[in-house]
Amino acid sequence: MGGEATIEVVYALPERQRVVRLVLPATGLTAAAAVERSGLLDEFPELRKRPLVLGIFGTVCAPEHSLRDRDRVEIYRPLRVDPRAQRRERAAQTARGKGRKR
């Protein structure tokens, strides 16, 4: 397979999202290479301070993952709160609230 591939690389913060569309050679392209070529590592220097966690359409992948035409490489941020712990806390608050009289 030769030719070109159109790839999107995305990074989102709570207040903004950045999407970079790249047209690159279709062979030998990895997720890490696409991120590097996107310029997002320069635009968001904090990304270089931690290991990158990447995904393709919501599924975590290795940086060496080979890309295909129309893949969307996502750069994930660390979670501030564990979603399971957050759900448990909300459930506990709801249970405490049900014991009160209205």
C-alpha positions as a printed Julia matrix, in Angstrom:
102×3 Matrix{Float64}:
   0.0    0.0    0.0
   1.46   3.4   -0.92
   0.06   6.84  -1.26
  -1.04   9.18   1.46
  -3.12   8.95   4.61
  -5.16  11.69   6.24
  -4.75  11.52  10.02
  -6.14  13.7   12.8
  -4.23  14.27  16.03
  -6.28  15.72  18.89
  -5.63  17.05  22.37
  -8.34  18.47  24.61
  -8.24  20.57  27.74
 -11.33  21.43  29.76
 -11.54  24.84  28.11
 -10.38  24.05  24.58
  -9.75  21.32  22.04
  -7.07  21.3   19.36
  -7.42  19.17  16.21
  -4.58  18.95  13.69
  -5.21  17.27  10.34
  -2.15  15.82   8.62
  -1.65  14.3    5.18
   1.28  11.91   5.51
   2.79   8.9    3.74
   0.5    5.93   4.32
   3.28   3.46   5.05
   5.32   3.22   8.23
   3.43   5.95  10.09
   3.07   5.42  13.85
   0.91   7.17  16.42
   4.0    8.71  18.08
   5.3   10.01  14.73
   1.94  11.61  13.95
   1.91  13.34  17.35
   5.44  14.61  16.79
   4.6   15.93  13.3
   1.37  17.57  14.52
   3.24  20.27  16.44
   1.09  19.72  19.52
   4.12  18.83  21.66
   5.49  22.32  20.98
   2.12  24.02  21.41
   1.49  22.25  24.74
   4.94  21.85  26.38
   3.4   20.1   29.4
   2.94  17.04  27.18
   6.71  16.5   27.12
   6.84  16.37  30.94
   5.06  13.02  31.21
   4.78   9.79  29.25
   2.26  10.12  26.44
  -0.86   8.01  26.6
  -2.32   7.73  23.12
  -5.45   6.22  21.67
  -7.23   5.68  18.38
 -10.94   6.53  18.52
 -11.15   5.95  22.3
  -9.02   2.8   22.47
  -5.6    3.1   24.09
  -2.75   2.15  21.78
   1.03   1.89  21.93
   3.04   4.79  20.49
   4.38   2.3   17.89
   0.85   1.51  16.66
   0.72   1.67  12.85
  -1.83   4.13  11.56
  -4.28   3.8    8.7
  -5.99   6.41   6.59
  -8.6    8.41   8.56
  -7.34   7.35  12.02
  -7.81   9.87  14.83
  -4.9    9.85  17.3
  -5.97  11.12  20.71
  -3.54  12.39  23.35
  -4.99  11.61  26.78
  -4.58  13.72  29.92
  -4.21  12.12  33.35
  -7.47  11.9   35.27
  -7.74  14.29  38.21
 -10.28  12.07  39.95
 -10.81   8.34  39.55
 -14.3    7.99  38.0
 -15.08   4.93  40.14
 -14.22   6.79  43.34
 -16.31   9.73  42.16
 -19.33   7.47  41.54
 -18.94   5.84  44.97
 -18.86   9.27  46.61
 -22.0   10.41  44.77
 -23.78   7.17  45.75
 -22.79   7.66  49.39
 -24.07  11.26  49.34
 -27.36  10.11  47.81
 -27.73   7.38  50.45
 -27.09   9.88  53.25
 -29.66  12.25  51.74
 -32.39   9.56  51.59
 -32.27   9.1   55.36
 -33.43  12.68  55.96
 -37.06  13.73  56.31
 -38.39  16.26  53.86
